PDB file of C-alpha atoms in Angstrom:
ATOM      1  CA  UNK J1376      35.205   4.483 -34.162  1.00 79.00           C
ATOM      2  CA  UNK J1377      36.719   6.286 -36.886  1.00 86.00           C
ATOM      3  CA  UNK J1378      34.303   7.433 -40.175  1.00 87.00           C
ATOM      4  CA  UNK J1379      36.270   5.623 -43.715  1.00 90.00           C
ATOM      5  CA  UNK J1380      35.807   6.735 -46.665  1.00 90.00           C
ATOM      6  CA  UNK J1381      34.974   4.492 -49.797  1.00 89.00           C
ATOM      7  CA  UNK J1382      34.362   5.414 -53.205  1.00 89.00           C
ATOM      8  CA  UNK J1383      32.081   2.681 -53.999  1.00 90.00           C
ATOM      9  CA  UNK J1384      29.635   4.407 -51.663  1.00 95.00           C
ATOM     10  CA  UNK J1385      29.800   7.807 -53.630  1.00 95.00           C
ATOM     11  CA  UNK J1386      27.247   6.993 -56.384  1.00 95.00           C
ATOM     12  CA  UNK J1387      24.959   6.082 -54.169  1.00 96.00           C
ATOM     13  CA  UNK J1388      24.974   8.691 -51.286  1.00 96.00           C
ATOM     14  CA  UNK J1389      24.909  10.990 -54.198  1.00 96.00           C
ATOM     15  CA  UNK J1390      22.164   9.426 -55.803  1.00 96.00           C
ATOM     16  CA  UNK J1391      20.146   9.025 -52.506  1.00 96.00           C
ATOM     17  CA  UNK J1392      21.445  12.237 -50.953  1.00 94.00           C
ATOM     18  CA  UNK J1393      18.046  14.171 -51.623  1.00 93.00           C
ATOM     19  CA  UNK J1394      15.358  12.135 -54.354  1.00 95.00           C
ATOM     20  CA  UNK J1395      12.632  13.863 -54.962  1.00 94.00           C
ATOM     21  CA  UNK J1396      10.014  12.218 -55.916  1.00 93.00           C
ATOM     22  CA  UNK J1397       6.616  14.917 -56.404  1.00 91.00           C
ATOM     23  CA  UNK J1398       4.935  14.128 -53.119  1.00 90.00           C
ATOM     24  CA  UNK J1399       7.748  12.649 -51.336  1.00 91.00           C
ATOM     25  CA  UNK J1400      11.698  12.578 -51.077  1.00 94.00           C
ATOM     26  CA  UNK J1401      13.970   9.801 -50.220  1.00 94.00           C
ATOM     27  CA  UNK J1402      16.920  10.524 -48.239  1.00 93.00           C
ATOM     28  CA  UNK J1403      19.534   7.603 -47.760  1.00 93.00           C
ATOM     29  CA  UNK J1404      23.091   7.267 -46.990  1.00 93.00           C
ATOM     30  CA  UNK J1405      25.813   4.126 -46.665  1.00 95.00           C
ATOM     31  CA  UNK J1406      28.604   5.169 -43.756  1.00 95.00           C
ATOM     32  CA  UNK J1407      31.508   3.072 -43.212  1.00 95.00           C
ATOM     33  CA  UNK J1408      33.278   2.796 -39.617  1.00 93.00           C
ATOM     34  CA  UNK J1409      36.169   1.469 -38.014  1.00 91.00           C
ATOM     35  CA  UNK J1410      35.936  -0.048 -35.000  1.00 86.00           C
ATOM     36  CA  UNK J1411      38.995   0.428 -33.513  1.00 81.00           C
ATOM     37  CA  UNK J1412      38.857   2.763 -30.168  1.00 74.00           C
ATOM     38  CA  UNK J1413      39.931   6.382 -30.164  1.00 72.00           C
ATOM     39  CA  UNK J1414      40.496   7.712 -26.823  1.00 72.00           C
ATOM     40  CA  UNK J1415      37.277   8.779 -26.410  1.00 73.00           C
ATOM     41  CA  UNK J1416      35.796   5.140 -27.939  1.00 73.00           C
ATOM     42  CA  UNK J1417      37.781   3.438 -24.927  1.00 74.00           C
ATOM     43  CA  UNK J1418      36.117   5.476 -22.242  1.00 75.00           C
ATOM     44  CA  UNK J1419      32.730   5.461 -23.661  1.00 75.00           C
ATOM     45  CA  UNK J1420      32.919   1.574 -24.180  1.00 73.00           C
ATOM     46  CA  UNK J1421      33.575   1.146 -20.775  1.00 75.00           C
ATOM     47  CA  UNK J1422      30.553   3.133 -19.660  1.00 74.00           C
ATOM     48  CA  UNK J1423      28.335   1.349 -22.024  1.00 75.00           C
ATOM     49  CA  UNK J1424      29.706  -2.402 -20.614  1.00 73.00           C
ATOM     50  CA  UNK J1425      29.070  -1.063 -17.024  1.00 74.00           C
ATOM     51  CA  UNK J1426      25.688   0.486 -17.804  1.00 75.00           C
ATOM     52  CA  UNK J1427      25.232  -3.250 -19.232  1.00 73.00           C
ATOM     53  CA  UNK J1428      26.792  -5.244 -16.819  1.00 74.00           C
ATOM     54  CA  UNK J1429      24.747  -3.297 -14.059  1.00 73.00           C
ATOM     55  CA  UNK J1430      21.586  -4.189 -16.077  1.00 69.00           C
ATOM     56  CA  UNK J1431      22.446  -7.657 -16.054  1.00 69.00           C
ATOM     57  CA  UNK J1432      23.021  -7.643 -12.233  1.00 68.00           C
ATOM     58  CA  UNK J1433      19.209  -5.907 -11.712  1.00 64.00           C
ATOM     59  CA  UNK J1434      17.732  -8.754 -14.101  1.00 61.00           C
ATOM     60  CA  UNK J1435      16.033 -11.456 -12.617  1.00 54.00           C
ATOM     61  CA  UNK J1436      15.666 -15.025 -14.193  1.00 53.00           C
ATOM     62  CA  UNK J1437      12.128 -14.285 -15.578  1.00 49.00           C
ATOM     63  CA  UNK J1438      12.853 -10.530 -16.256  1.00 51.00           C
ATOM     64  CA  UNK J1439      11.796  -9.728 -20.212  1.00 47.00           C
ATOM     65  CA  UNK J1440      14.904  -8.042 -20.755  1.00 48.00           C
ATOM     66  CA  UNK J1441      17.871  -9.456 -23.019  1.00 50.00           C
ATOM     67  CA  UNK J1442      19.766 -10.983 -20.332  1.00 51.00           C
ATOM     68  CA  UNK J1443      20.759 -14.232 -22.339  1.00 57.00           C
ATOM     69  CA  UNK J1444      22.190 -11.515 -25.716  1.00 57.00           C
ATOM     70  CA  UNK J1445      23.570  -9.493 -22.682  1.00 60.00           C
ATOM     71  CA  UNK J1446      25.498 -12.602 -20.941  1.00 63.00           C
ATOM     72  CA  UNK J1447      27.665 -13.439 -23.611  1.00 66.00           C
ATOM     73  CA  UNK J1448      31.146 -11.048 -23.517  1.00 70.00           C
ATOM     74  CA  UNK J1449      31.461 -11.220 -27.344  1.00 76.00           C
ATOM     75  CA  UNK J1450      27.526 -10.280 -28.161  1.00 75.00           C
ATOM     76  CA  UNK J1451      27.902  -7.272 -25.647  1.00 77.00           C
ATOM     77  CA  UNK J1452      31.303  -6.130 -27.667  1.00 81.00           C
ATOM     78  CA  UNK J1453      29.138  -6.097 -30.744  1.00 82.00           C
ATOM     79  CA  UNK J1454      25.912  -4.294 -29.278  1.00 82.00           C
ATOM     80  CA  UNK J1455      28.777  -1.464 -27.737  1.00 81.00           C
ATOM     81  CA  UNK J1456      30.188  -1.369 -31.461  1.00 86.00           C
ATOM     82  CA  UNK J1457      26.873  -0.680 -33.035  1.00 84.00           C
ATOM     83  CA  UNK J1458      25.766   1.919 -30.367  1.00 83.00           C
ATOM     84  CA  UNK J1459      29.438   3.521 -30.541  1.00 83.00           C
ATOM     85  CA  UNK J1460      28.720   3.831 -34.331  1.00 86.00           C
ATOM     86  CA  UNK J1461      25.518   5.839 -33.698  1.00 83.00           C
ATOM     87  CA  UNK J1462      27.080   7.869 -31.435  1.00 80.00           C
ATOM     88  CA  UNK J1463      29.485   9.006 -34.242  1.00 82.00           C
ATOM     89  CA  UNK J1464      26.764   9.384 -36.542  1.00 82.00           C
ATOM     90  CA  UNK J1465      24.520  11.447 -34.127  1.00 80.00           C
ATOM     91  CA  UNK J1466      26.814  12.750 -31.894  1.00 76.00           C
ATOM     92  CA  UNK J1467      24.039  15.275 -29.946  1.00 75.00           C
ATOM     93  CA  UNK J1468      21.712  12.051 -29.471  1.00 72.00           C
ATOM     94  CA  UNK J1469      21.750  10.284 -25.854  1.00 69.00           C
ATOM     95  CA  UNK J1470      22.250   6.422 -26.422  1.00 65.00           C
ATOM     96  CA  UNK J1471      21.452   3.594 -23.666  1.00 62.00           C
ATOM     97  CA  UNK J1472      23.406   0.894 -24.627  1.00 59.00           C
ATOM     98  CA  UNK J1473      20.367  -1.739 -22.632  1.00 51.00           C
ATOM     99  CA  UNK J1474      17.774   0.377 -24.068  1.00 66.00           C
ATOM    100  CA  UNK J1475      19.065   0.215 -27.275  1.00 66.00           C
ATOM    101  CA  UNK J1476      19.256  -3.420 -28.018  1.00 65.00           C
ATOM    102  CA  UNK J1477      15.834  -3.716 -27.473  1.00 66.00           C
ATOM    103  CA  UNK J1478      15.649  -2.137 -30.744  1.00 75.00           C
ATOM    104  CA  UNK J1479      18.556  -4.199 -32.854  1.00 81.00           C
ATOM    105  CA  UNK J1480      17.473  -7.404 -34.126  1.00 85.00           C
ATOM    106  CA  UNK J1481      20.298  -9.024 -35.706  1.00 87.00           C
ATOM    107  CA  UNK J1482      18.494 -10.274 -39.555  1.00 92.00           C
ATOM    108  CA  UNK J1483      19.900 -11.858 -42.810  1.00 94.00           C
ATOM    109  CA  UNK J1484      20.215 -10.076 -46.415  1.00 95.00           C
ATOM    110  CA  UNK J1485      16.719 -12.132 -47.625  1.00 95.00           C
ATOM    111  CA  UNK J1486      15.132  -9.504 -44.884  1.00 94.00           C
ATOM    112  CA  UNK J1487      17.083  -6.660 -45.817  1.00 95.00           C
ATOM    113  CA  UNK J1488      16.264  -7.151 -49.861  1.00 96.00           C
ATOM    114  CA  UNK J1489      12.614  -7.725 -48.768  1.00 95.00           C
ATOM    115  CA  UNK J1490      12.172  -4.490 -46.853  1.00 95.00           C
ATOM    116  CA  UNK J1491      14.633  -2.561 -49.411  1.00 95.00           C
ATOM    117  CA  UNK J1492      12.717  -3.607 -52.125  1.00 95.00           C
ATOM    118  CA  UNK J1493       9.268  -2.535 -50.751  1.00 94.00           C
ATOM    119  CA  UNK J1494      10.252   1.078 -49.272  1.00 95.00           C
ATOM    120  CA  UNK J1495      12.745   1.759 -52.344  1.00 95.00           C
ATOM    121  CA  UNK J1496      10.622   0.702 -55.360  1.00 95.00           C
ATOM    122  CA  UNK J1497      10.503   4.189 -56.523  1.00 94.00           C
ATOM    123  CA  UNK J1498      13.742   5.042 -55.946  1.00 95.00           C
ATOM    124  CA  UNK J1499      14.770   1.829 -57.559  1.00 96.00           C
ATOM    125  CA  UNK J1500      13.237   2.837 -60.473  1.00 95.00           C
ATOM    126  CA  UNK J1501      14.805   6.438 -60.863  1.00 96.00           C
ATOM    127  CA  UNK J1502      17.924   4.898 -60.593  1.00 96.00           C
ATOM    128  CA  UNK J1503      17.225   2.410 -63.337  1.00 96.00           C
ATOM    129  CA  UNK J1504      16.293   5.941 -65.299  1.00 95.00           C
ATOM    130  CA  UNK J1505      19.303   7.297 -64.242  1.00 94.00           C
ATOM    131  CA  UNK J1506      21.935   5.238 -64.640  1.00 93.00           C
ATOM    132  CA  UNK J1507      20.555   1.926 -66.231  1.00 90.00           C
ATOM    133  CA  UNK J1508      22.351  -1.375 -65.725  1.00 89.00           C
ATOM    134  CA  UNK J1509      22.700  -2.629 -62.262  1.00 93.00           C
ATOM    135  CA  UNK J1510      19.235  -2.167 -60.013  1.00 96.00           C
ATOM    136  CA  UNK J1511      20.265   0.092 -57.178  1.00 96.00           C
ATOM    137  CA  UNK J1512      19.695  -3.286 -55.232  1.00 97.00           C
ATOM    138  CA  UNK J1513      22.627  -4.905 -57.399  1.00 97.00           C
ATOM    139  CA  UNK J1514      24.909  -1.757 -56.801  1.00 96.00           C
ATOM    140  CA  UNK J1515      24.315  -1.569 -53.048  1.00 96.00           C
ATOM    141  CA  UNK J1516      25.151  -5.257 -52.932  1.00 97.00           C
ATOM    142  CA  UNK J1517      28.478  -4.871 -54.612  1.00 96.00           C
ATOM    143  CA  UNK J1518      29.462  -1.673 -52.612  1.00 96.00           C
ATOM    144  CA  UNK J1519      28.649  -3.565 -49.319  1.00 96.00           C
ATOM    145  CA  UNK J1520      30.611  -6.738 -50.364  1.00 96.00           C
ATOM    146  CA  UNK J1521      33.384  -4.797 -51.438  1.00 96.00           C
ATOM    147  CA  UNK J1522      33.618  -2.977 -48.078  1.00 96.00           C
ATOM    148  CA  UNK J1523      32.951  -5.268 -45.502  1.00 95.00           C
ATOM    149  CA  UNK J1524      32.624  -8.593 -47.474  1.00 96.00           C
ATOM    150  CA  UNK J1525      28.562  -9.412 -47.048  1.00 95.00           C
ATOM    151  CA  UNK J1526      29.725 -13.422 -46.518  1.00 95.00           C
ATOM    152  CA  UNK J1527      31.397 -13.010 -43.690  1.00 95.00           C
ATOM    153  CA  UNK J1528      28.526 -10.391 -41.923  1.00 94.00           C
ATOM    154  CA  UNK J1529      26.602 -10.156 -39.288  1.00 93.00           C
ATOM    155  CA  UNK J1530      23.462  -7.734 -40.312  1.00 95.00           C
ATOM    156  CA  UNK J1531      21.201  -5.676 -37.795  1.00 92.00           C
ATOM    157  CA  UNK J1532      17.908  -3.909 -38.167  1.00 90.00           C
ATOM    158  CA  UNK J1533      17.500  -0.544 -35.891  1.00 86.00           C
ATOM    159  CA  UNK J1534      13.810   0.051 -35.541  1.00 81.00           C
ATOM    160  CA  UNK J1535      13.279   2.257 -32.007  1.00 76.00           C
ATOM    161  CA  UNK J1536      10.232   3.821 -31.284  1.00 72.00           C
ATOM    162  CA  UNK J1537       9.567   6.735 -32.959  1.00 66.00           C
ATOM    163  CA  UNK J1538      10.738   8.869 -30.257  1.00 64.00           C
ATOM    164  CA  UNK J1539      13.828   7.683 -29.579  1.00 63.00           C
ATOM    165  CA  UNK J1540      14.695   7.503 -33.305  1.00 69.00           C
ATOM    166  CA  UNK J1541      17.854   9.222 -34.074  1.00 68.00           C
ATOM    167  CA  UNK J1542      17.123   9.003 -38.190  1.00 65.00           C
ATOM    168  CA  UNK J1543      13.699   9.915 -37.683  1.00 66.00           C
ATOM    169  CA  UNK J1544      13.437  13.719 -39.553  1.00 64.00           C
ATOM    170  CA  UNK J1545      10.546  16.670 -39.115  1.00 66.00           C
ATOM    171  CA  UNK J1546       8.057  15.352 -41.944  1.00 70.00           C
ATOM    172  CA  UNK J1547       9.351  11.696 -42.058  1.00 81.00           C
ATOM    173  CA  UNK J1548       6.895   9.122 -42.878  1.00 87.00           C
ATOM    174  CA  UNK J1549       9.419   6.029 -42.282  1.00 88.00           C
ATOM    175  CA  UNK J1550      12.177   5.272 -41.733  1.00 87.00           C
ATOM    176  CA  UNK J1551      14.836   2.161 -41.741  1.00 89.00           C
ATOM    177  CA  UNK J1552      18.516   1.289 -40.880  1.00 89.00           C
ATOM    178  CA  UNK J1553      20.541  -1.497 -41.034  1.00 94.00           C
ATOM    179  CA  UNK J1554      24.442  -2.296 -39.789  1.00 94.00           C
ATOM    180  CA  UNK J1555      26.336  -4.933 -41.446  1.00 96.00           C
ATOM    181  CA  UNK J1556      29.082  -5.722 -38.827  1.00 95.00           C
ATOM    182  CA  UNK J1557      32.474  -7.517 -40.108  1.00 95.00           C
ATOM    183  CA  UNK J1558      33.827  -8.998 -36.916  1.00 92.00           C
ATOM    184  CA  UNK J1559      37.174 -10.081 -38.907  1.00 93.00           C
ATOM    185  CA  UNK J1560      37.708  -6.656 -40.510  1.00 94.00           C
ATOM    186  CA  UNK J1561      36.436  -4.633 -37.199  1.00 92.00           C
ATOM    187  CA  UNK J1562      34.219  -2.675 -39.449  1.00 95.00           C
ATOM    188  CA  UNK J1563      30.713  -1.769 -39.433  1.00 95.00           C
ATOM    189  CA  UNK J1564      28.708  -0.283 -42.390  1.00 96.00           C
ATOM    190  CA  UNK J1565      25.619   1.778 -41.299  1.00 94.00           C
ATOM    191  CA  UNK J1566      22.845   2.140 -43.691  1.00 95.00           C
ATOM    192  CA  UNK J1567      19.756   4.313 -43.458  1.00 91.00           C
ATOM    193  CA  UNK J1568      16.976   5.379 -45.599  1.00 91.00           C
ATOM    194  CA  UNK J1569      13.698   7.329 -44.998  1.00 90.00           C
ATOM    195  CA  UNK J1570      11.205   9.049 -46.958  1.00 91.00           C
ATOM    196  CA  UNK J1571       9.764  12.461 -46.173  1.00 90.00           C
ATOM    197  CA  UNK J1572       6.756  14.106 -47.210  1.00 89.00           C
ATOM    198  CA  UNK J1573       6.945  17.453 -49.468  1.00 88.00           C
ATOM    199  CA  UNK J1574       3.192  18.758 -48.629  1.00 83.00           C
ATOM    200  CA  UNK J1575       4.388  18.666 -44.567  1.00 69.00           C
ATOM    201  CA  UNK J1576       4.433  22.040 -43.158  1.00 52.00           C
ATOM    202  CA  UNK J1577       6.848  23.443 -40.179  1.00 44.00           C
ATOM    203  CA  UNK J1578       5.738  22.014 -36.487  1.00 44.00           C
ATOM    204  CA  UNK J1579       4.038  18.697 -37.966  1.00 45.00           C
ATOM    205  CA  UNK J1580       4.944  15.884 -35.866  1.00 41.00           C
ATOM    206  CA  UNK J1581       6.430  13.119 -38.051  1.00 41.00           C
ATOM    207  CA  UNK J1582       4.989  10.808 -35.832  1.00 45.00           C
ATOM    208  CA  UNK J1583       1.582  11.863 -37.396  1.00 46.00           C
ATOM    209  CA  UNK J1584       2.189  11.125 -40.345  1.00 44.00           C
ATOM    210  CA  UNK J1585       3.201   7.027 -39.932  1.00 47.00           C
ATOM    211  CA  UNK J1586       0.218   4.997 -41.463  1.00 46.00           C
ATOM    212  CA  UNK J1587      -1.201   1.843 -40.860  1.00 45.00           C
ATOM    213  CA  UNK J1588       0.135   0.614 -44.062  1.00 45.00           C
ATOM    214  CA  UNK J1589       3.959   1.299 -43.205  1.00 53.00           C
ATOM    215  CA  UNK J1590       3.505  -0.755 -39.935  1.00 53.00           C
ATOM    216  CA  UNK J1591       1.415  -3.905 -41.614  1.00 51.00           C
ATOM    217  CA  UNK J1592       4.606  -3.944 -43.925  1.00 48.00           C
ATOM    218  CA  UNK J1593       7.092  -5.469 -40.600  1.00 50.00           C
ATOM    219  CA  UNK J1594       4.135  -7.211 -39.134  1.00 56.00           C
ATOM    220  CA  UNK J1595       3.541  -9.339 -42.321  1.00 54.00           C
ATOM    221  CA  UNK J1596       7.219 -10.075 -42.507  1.00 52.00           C
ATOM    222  CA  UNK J1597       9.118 -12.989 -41.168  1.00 52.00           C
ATOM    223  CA  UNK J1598      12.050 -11.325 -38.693  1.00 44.00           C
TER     224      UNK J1598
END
């Protein structure tokens, strides 16, 4: 997986790069990957499909893992892509391919503008402030459909447990990712945004500080 760069992106890392917003600060960022294998790539990929494949073989017909997702050569390629593309993001973090689909749920862009418009209202309306024009859900449209062509996507939403969160920062009070995945193009576009509290001091668990509103927000919604 190699990191591209695209200027279409630039306005809006920059923008969401550090937002503060009095109380709170929004931190986003849109990365764009190849997904053709390095050298490394090719010998991690193989790991992850034998980690999976030995999964599979341990799975019995009324196990609750995602044996069906898991069966199917082509799905398995795509869950290795996406967990190869966290591994270049967080290099340091350890990655289970099986554990990790537990926590991708593959979505369409109705669900992505729902839960973007909800967490990034604010920051939605500095950017109008900012820059007027195009909402900053308009712009992140066009970047996305310029880079990996949002017709022709497949879009994921990453929400692990709070533990095993890789985006997850000291002081975060949520925090979301998506990965639109162009199977023609063999590119995947990761995008992440969380929100962190300014009044959190040093050694506060960011786990403490996830209400009950933030979680009735997925549980209302249709995924």
């Amino acid at each position: 997986m190699k990191f591209l760069e695209y200027t279409p992106f630039d306005r809006i890392n920059d923008f969401l790069r550090e937002l503060n917003l009095g109380e709170r600060t929004i931190k986003g960022s849109l990365e764009a990957y190849s997904c053709k294998h390095t050298g490394t790539d090719k010998r991690l990929s193989l790991s992850l499909e034998n980690e999976i494949l030995d999964s599979l073989g341990k799975s019995s017909d009324t196990d609750s893992s995602p044996v069906e997702f898991l069966l199917s050569r082509s799905s398995r390629k795509t869950l290795i892509y996406l967990v190869l593309t966290l591994y270049r993001m967080y290099p340091d973090y350890d990655l289970s391919a099986v554990k990790a689909h537990q926590f991708f749920t593959e979505e369409i862009w109705d669900t992505f503008k729902q839960i973007f418009e909800t967490y990034m209202l604010e920051a939605s309306k500095e950017w109008i402030e900012t820059y007027g024009g195009s909402s900053l859900l308009e712009t992140v449209y066009k970047a996305l459909d310029e880079v990996v062509n949002l017709s022709e996507c497949e879009i994921y939403s990453y929400n692990p447990d709070s533990d095993a969160d890789p985006f997850l920062e000291k002081g975060a009070i949520w925090s979301v990712s998506f990965f639109f995945y162009n199977r023609k193009l063999k590119r995947v576009v990761s995008f992440s945004f969380c929100c962190l509290s300014n009044l959190v001091g040093d050694g506060f668990l960011a786990d403490n500080l996830c209400s009950e509103e933030d979680g009735e927000i997925f549980d209302n919604m249709d995924m």
